[in-house]
Tab-separated table of N, CA and C and ligand atoms in Angstrom:
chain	number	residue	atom	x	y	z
M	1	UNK	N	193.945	4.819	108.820
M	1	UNK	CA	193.064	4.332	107.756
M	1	UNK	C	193.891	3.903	106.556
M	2	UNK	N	193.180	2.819	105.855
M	2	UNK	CA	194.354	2.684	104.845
M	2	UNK	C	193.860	3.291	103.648
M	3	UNK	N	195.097	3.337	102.626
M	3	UNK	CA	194.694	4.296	101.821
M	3	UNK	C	193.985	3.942	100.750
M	4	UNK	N	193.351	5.029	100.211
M	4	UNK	CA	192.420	4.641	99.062
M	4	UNK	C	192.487	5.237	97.701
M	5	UNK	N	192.108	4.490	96.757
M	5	UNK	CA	192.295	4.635	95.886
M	5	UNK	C	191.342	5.261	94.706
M	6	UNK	N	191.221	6.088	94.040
M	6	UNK	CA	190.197	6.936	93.386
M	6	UNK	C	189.821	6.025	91.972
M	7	UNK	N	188.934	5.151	91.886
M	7	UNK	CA	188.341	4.571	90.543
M	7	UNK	C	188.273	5.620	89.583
M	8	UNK	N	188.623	5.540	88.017
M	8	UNK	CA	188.008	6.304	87.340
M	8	UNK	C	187.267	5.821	86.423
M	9	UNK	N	186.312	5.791	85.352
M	9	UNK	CA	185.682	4.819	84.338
M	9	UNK	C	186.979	5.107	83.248
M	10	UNK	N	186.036	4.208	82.288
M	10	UNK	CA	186.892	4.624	80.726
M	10	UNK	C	186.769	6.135	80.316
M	11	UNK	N	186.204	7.051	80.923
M	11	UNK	CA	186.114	8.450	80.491
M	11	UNK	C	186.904	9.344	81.228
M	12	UNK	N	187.892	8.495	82.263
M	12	UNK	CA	188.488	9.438	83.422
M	12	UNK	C	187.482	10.100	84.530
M	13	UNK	N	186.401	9.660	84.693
M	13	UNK	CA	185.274	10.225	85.464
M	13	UNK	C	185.147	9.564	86.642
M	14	UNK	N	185.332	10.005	87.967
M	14	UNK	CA	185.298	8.983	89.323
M	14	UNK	C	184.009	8.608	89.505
M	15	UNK	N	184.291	7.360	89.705
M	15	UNK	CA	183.159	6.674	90.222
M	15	UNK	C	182.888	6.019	91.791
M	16	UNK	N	183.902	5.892	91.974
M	16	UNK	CA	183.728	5.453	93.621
M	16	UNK	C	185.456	5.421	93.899
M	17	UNK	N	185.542	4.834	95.583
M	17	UNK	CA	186.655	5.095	96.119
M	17	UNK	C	187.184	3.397	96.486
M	18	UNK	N	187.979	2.567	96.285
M	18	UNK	CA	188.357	1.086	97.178
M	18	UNK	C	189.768	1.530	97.931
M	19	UNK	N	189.767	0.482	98.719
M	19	UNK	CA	191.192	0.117	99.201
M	19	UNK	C	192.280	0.358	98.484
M	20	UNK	N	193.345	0.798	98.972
M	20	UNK	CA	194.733	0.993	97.376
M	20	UNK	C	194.813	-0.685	97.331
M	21	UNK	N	194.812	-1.555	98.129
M	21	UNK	CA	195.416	-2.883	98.151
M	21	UNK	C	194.428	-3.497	96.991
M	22	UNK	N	192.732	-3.303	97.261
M	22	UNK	CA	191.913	-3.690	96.158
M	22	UNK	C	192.151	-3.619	94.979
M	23	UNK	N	192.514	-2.095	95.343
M	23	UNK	CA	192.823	-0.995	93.267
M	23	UNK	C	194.026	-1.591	92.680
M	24	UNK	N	194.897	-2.519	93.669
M	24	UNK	CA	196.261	-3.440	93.004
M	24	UNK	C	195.528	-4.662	92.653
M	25	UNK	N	194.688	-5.513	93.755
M	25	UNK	CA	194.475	-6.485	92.757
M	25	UNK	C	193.534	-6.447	91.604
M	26	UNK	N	192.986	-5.309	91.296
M	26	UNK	CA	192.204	-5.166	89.913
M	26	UNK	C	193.470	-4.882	88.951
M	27	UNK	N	194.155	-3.895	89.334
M	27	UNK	CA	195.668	-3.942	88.222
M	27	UNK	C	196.181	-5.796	87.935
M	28	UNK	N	196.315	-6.573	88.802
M	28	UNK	CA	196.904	-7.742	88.788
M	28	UNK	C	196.086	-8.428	88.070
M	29	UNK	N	194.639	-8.276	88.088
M	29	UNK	CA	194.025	-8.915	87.614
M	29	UNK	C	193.472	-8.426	86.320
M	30	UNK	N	194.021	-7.762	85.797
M	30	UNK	CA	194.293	-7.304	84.546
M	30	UNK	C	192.805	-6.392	83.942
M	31	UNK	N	191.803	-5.975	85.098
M	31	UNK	CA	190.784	-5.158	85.314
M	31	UNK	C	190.818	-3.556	85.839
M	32	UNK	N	191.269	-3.571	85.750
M	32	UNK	CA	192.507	-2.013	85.885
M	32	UNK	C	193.632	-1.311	85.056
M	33	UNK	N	193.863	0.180	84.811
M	33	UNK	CA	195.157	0.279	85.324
M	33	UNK	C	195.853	1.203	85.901
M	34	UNK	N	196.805	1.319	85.998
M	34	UNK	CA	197.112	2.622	87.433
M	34	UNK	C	197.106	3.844	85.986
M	35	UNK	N	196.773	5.037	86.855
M	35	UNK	CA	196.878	6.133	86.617
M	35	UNK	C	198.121	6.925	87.518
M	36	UNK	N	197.729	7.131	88.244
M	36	UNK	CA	198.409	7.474	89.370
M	36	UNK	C	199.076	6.568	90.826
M	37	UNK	N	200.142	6.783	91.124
M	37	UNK	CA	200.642	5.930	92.147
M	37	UNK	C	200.930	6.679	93.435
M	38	UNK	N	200.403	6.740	94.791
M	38	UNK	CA	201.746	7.090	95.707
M	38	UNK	C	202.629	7.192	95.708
M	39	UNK	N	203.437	8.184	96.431
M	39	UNK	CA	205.164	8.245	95.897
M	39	UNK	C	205.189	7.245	97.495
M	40	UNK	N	204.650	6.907	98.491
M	40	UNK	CA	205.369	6.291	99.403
M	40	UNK	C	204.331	5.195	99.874
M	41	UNK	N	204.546	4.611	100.658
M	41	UNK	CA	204.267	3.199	101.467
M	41	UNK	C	203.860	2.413	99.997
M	42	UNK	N	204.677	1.563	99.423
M	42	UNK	CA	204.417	0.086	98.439
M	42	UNK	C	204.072	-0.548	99.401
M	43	UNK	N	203.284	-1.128	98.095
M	43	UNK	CA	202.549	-2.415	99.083
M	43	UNK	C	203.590	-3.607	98.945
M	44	UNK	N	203.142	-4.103	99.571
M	44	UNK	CA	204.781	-5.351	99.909
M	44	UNK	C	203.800	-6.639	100.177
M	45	UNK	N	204.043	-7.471	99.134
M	45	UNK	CA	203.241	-8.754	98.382
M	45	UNK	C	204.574	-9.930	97.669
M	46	UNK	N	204.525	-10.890	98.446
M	46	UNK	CA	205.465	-11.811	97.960
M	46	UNK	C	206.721	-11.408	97.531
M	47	UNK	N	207.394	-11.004	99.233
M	47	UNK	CA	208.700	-10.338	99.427
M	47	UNK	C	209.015	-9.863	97.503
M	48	UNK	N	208.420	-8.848	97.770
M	48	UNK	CA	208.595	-7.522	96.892
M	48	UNK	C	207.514	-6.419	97.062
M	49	UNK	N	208.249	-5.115	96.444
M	49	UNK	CA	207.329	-4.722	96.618
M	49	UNK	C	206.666	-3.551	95.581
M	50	UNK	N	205.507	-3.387	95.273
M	50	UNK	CA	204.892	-2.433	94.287
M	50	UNK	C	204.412	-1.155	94.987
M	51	UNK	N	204.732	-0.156	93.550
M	51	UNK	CA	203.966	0.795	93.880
M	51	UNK	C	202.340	1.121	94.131
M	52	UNK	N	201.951	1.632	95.295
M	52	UNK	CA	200.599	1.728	95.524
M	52	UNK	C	199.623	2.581	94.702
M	53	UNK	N	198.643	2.154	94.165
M	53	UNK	CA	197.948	2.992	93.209
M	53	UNK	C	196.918	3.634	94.172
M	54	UNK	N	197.263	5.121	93.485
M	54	UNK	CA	196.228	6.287	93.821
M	54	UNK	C	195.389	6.407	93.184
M	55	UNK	N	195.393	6.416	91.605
M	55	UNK	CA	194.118	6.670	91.000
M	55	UNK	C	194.007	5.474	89.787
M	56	UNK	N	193.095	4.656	89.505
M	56	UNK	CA	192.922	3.501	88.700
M	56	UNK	C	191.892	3.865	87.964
M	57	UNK	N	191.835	3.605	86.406
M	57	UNK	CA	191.127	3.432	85.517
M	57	UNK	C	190.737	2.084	84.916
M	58	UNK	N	189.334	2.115	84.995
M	58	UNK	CA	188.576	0.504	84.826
M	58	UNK	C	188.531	0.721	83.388
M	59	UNK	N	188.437	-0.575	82.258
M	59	UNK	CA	187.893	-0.341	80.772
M	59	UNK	C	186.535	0.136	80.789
M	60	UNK	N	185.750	-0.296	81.600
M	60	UNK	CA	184.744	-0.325	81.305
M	60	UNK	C	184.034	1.178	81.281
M	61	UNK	N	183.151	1.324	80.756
M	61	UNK	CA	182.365	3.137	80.797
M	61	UNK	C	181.040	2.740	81.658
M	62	UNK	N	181.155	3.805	82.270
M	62	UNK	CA	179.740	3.173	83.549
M	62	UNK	C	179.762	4.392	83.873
M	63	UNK	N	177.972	4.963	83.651
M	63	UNK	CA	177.449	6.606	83.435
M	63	UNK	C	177.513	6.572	85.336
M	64	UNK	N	177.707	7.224	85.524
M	64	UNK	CA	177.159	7.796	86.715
M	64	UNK	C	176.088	8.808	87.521
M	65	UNK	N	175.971	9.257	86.034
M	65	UNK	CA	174.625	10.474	86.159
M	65	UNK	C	174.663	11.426	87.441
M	66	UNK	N	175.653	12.143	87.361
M	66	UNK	CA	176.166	13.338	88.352
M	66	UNK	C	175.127	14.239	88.262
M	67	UNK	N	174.351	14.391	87.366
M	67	UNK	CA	173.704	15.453	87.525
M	67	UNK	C	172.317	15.730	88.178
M	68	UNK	N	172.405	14.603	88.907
M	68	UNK	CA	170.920	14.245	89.609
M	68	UNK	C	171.101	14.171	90.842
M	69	UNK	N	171.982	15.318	91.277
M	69	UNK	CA	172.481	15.341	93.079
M	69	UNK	C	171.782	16.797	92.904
M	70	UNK	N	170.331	16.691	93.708
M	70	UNK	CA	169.578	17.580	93.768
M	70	UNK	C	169.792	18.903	94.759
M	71	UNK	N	169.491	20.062	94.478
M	71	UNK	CA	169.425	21.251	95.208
M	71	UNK	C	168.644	21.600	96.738
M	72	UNK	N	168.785	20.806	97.577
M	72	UNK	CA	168.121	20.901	98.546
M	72	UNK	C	169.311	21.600	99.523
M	73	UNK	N	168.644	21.702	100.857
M	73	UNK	CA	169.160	22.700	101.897
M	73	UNK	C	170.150	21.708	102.411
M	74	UNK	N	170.103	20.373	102.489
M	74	UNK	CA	171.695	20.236	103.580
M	74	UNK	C	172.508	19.634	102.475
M	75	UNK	N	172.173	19.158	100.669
M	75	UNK	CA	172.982	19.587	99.524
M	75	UNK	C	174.154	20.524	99.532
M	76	UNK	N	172.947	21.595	100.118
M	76	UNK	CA	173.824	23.194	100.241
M	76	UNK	C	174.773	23.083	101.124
M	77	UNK	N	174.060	22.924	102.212
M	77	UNK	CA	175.198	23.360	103.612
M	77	UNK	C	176.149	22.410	103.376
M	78	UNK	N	176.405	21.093	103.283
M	78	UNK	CA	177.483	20.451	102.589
M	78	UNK	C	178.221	20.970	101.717
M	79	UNK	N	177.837	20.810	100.921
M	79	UNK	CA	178.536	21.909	99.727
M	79	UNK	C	179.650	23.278	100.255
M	80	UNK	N	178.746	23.932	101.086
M	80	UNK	CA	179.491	25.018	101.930
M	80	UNK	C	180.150	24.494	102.898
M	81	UNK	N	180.432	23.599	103.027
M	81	UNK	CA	181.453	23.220	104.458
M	81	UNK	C	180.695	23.661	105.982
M	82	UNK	N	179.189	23.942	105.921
M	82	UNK	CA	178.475	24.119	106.925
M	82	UNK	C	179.258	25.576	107.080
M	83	UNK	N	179.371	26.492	106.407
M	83	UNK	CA	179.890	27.683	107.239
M	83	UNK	C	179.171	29.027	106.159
M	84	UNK	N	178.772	29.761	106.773
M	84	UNK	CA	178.258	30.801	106.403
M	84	UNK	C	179.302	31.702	105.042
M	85	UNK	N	179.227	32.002	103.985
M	85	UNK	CA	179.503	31.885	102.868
M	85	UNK	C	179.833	33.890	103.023
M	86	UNK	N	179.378	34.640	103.768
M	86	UNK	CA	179.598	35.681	104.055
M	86	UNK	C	180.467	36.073	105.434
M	87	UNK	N	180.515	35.364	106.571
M	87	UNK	CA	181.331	35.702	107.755
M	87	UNK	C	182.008	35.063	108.117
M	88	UNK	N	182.050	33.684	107.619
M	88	UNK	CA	182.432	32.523	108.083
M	88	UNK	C	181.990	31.460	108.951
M	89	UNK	N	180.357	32.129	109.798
M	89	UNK	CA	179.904	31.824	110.626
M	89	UNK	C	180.345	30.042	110.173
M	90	UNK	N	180.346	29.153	111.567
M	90	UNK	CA	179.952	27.801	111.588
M	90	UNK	C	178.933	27.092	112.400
M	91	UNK	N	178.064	28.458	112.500
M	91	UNK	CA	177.135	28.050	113.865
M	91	UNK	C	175.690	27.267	113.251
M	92	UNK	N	175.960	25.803	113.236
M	92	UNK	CA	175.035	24.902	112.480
M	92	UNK	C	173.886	25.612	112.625
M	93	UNK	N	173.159	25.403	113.897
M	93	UNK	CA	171.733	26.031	114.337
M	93	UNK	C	171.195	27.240	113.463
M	94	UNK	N	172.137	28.160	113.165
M	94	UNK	CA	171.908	29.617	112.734
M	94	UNK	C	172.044	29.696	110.821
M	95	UNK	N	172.314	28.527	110.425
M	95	UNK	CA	172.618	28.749	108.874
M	95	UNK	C	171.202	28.053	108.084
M	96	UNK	N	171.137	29.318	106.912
M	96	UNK	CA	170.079	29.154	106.645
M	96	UNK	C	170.731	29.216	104.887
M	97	UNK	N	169.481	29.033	103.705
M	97	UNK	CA	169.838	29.094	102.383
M	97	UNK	C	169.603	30.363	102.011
M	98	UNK	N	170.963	31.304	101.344
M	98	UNK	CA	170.642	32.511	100.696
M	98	UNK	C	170.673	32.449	99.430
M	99	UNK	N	169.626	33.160	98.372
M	99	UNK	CA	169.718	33.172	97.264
M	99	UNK	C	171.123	34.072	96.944
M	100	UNK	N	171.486	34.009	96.437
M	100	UNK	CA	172.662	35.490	95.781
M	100	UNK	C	172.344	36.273	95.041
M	101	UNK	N	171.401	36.265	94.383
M	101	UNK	CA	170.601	37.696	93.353
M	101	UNK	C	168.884	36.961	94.227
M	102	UNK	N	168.785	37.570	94.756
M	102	UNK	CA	167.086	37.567	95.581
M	102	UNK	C	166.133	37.005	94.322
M	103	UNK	N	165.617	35.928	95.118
M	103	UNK	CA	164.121	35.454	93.792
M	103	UNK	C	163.407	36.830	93.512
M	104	UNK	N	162.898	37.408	94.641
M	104	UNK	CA	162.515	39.147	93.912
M	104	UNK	C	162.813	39.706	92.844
M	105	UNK	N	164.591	39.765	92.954
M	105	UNK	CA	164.850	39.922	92.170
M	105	UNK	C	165.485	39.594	90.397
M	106	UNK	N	164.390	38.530	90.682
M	106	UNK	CA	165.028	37.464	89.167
M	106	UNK	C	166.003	36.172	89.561
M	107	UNK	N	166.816	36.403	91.004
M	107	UNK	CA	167.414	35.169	90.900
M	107	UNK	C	166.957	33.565	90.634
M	108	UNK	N	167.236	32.601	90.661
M	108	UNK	CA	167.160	31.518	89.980
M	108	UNK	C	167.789	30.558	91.409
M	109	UNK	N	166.742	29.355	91.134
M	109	UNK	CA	167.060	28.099	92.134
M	109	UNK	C	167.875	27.110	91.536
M	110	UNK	N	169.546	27.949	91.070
M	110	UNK	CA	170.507	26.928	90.923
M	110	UNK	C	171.638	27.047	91.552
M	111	UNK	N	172.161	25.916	91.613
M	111	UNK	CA	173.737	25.770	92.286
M	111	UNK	C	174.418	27.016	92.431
M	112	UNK	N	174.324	27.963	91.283
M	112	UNK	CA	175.413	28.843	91.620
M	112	UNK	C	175.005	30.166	92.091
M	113	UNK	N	173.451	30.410	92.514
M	113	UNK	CA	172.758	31.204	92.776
M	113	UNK	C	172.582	31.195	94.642
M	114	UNK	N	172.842	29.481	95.020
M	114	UNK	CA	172.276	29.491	96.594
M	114	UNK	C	173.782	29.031	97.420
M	115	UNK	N	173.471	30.117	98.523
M	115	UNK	CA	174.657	29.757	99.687
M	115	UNK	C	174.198	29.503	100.610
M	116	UNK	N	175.150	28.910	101.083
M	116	UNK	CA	174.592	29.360	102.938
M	116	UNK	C	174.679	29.922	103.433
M	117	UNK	N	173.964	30.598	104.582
M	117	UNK	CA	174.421	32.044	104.827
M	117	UNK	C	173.883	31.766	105.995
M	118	UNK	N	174.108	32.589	107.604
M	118	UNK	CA	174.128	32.487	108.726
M	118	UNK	C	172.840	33.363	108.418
M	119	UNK	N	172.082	33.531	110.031
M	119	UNK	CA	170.288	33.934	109.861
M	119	UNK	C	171.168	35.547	109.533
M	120	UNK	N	171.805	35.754	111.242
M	120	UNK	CA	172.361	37.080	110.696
M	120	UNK	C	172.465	38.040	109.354
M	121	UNK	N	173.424	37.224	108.636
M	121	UNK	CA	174.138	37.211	107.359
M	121	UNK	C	172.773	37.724	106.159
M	122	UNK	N	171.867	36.598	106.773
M	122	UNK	CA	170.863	36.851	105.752
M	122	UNK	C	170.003	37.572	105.608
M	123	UNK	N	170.122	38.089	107.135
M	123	UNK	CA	169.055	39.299	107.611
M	123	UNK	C	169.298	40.362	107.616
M	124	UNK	N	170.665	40.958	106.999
M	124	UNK	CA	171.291	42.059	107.003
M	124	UNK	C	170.921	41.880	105.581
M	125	UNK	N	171.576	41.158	104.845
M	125	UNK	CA	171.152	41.012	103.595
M	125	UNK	C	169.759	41.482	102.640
M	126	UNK	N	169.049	40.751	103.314
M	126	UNK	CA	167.762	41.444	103.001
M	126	UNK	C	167.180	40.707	101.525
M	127	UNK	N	166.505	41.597	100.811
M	127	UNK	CA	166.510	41.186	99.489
M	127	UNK	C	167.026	41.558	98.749
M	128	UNK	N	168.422	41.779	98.998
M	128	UNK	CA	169.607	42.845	98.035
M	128	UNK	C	170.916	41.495	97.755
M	129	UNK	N	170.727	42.330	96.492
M	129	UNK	CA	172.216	41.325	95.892
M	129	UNK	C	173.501	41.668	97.344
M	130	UNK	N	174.290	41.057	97.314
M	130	UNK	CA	175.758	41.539	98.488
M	130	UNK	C	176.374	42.582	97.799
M	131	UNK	N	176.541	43.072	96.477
M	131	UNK	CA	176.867	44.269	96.454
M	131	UNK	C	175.941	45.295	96.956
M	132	UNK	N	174.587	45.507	96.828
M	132	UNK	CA	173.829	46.253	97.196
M	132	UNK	C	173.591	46.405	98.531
M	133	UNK	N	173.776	44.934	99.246
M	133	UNK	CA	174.319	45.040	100.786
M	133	UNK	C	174.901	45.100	101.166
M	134	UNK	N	176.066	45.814	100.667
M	134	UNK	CA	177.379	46.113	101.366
M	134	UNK	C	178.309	45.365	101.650
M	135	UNK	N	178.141	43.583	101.227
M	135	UNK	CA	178.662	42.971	101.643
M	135	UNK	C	179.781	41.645	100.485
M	136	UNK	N	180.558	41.198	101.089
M	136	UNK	CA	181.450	40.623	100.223
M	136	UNK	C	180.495	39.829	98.934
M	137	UNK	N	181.125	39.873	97.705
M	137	UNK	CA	180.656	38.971	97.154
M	137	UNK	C	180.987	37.379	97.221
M	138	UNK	N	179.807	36.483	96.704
M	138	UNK	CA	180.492	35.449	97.131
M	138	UNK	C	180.678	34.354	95.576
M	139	UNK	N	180.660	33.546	95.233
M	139	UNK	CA	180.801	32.521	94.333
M	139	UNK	C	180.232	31.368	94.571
M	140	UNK	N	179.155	30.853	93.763
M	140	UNK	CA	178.982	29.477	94.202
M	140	UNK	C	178.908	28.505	92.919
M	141	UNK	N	179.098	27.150	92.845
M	141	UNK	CA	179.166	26.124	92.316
M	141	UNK	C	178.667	25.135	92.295
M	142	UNK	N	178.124	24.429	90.536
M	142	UNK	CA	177.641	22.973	91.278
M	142	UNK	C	178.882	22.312	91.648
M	143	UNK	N	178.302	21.040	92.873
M	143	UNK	CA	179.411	20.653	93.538
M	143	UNK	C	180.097	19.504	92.429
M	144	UNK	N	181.712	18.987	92.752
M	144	UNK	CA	182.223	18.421	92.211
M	144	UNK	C	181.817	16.987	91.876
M	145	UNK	N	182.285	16.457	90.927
M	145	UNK	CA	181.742	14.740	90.985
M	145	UNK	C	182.245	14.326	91.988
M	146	UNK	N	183.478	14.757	92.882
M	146	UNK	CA	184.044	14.180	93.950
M	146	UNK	C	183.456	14.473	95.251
M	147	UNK	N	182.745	15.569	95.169
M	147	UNK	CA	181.620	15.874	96.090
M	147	UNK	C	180.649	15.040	96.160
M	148	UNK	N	180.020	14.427	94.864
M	148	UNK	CA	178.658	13.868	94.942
M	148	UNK	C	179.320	11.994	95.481
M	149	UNK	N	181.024	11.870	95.776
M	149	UNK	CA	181.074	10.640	95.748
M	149	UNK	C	181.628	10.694	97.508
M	150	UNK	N	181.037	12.255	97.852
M	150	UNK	CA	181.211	12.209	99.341
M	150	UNK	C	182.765	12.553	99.639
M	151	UNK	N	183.646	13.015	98.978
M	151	UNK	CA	184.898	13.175	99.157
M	151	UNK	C	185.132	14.683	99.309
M	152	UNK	N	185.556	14.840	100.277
M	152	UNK	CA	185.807	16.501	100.722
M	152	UNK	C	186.947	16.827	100.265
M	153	UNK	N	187.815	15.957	100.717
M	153	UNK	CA	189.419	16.772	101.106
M	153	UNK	C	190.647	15.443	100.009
M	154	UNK	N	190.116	15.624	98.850
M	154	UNK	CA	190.926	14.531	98.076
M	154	UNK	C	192.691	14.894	98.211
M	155	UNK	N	193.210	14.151	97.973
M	155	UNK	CA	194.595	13.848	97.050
M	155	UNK	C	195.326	14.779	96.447
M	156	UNK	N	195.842	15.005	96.318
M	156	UNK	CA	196.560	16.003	95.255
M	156	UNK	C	196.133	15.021	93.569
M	157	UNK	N	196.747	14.083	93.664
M	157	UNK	CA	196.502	12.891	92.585
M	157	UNK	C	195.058	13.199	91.646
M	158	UNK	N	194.558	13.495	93.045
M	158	UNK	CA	192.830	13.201	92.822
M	158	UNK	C	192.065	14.205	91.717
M	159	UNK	N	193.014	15.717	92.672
M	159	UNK	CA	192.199	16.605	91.817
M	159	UNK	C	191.701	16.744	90.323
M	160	UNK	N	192.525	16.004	89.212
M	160	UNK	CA	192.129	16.500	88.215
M	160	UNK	C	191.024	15.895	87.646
M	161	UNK	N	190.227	15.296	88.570
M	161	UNK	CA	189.185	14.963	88.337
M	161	UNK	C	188.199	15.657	89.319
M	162	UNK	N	188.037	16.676	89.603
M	162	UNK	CA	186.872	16.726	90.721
M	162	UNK	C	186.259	18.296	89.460
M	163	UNK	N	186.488	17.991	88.542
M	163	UNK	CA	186.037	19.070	87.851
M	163	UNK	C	184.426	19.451	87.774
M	164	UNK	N	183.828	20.251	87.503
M	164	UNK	CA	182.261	20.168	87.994
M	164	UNK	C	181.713	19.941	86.484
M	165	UNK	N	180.146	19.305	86.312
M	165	UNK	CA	179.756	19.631	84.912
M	165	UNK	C	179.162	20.790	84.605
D	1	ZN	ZN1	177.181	35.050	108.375
């Protein structure tokens, strides 16, 4: 696959992903500019050759409104890497949404309240926080802007943008 390049707006905020070859001719075309480069494969354009851009910043500011990637169940399981957030389970069929402090008990229908959790997982669980069930605690998060732009497994380059709001 060839490689790609991480857009950022004028705020440093990703907005989508192009071609590295694209993200050069927006640099060339003076609609860009590199942030970040590959340390290897230049692109090689009229016997010479440039460094390939990893991460490009456009002038322009263009909202993206991250915060409207809603809380639903395969939100979640995405989010979790499809794997049970207590055993590791990855058994698609069997994963279900766990609150982490039980609605019973006061918990709340946000990002950092719901996991995924295998039926098992959840049925041992019960309506008890995981300390009260004996079981590991876990952590959850809203997902990254680099999440909501579908990007799992970024860059090293990439990361300092996948910060959450
Ligand atoms: Zn489990």
């Amino acid at each position: 696959m060839a490689k790609q390049t991480l857009v950022l707006n004028s705020a440093y905020l990703p907005l989508t992903t192009v071609s590295s070859l694209r993200a050069f001719v927006l640099i060339v075309l003076g609609k860009a500019e590199a942030v970040h480069y590959y340390a290897d494969e230049p692109i090689r354009a009229v016997e010479r050759e440039f460094l390939r851009p990893s991460v490009i910043r456009i002038s322009k500011y263009i909202d993206m409104n991250y915060g409207k990637l809603k809380l639903t169940k395969p939100n979640i399981l995405k989010r979790d890497n499809f794997t049970c957030q207590y055993c590791g389970s990855k058994d698609r069929g069997s994963l279900t949404i766990d609150h982490i402090v039980p609605r019973s008990k006061g918990g709340t229908d946000t990002w950092s309240n719901v996991v995924a959790a295998c039926w098992n997982c959840n049925n041992k669980k019960g309506s008890r926080t995981p300390e009260q069930a004996g079981m590991k605690s876990v952590k959850a998060t809203r997902p990254s802007y680099l999440y909501a732009l579908g990007i799992n497994n970024p860059p090293e380059d990439w990361k300092p943008y996948t910060f959450t709001k």
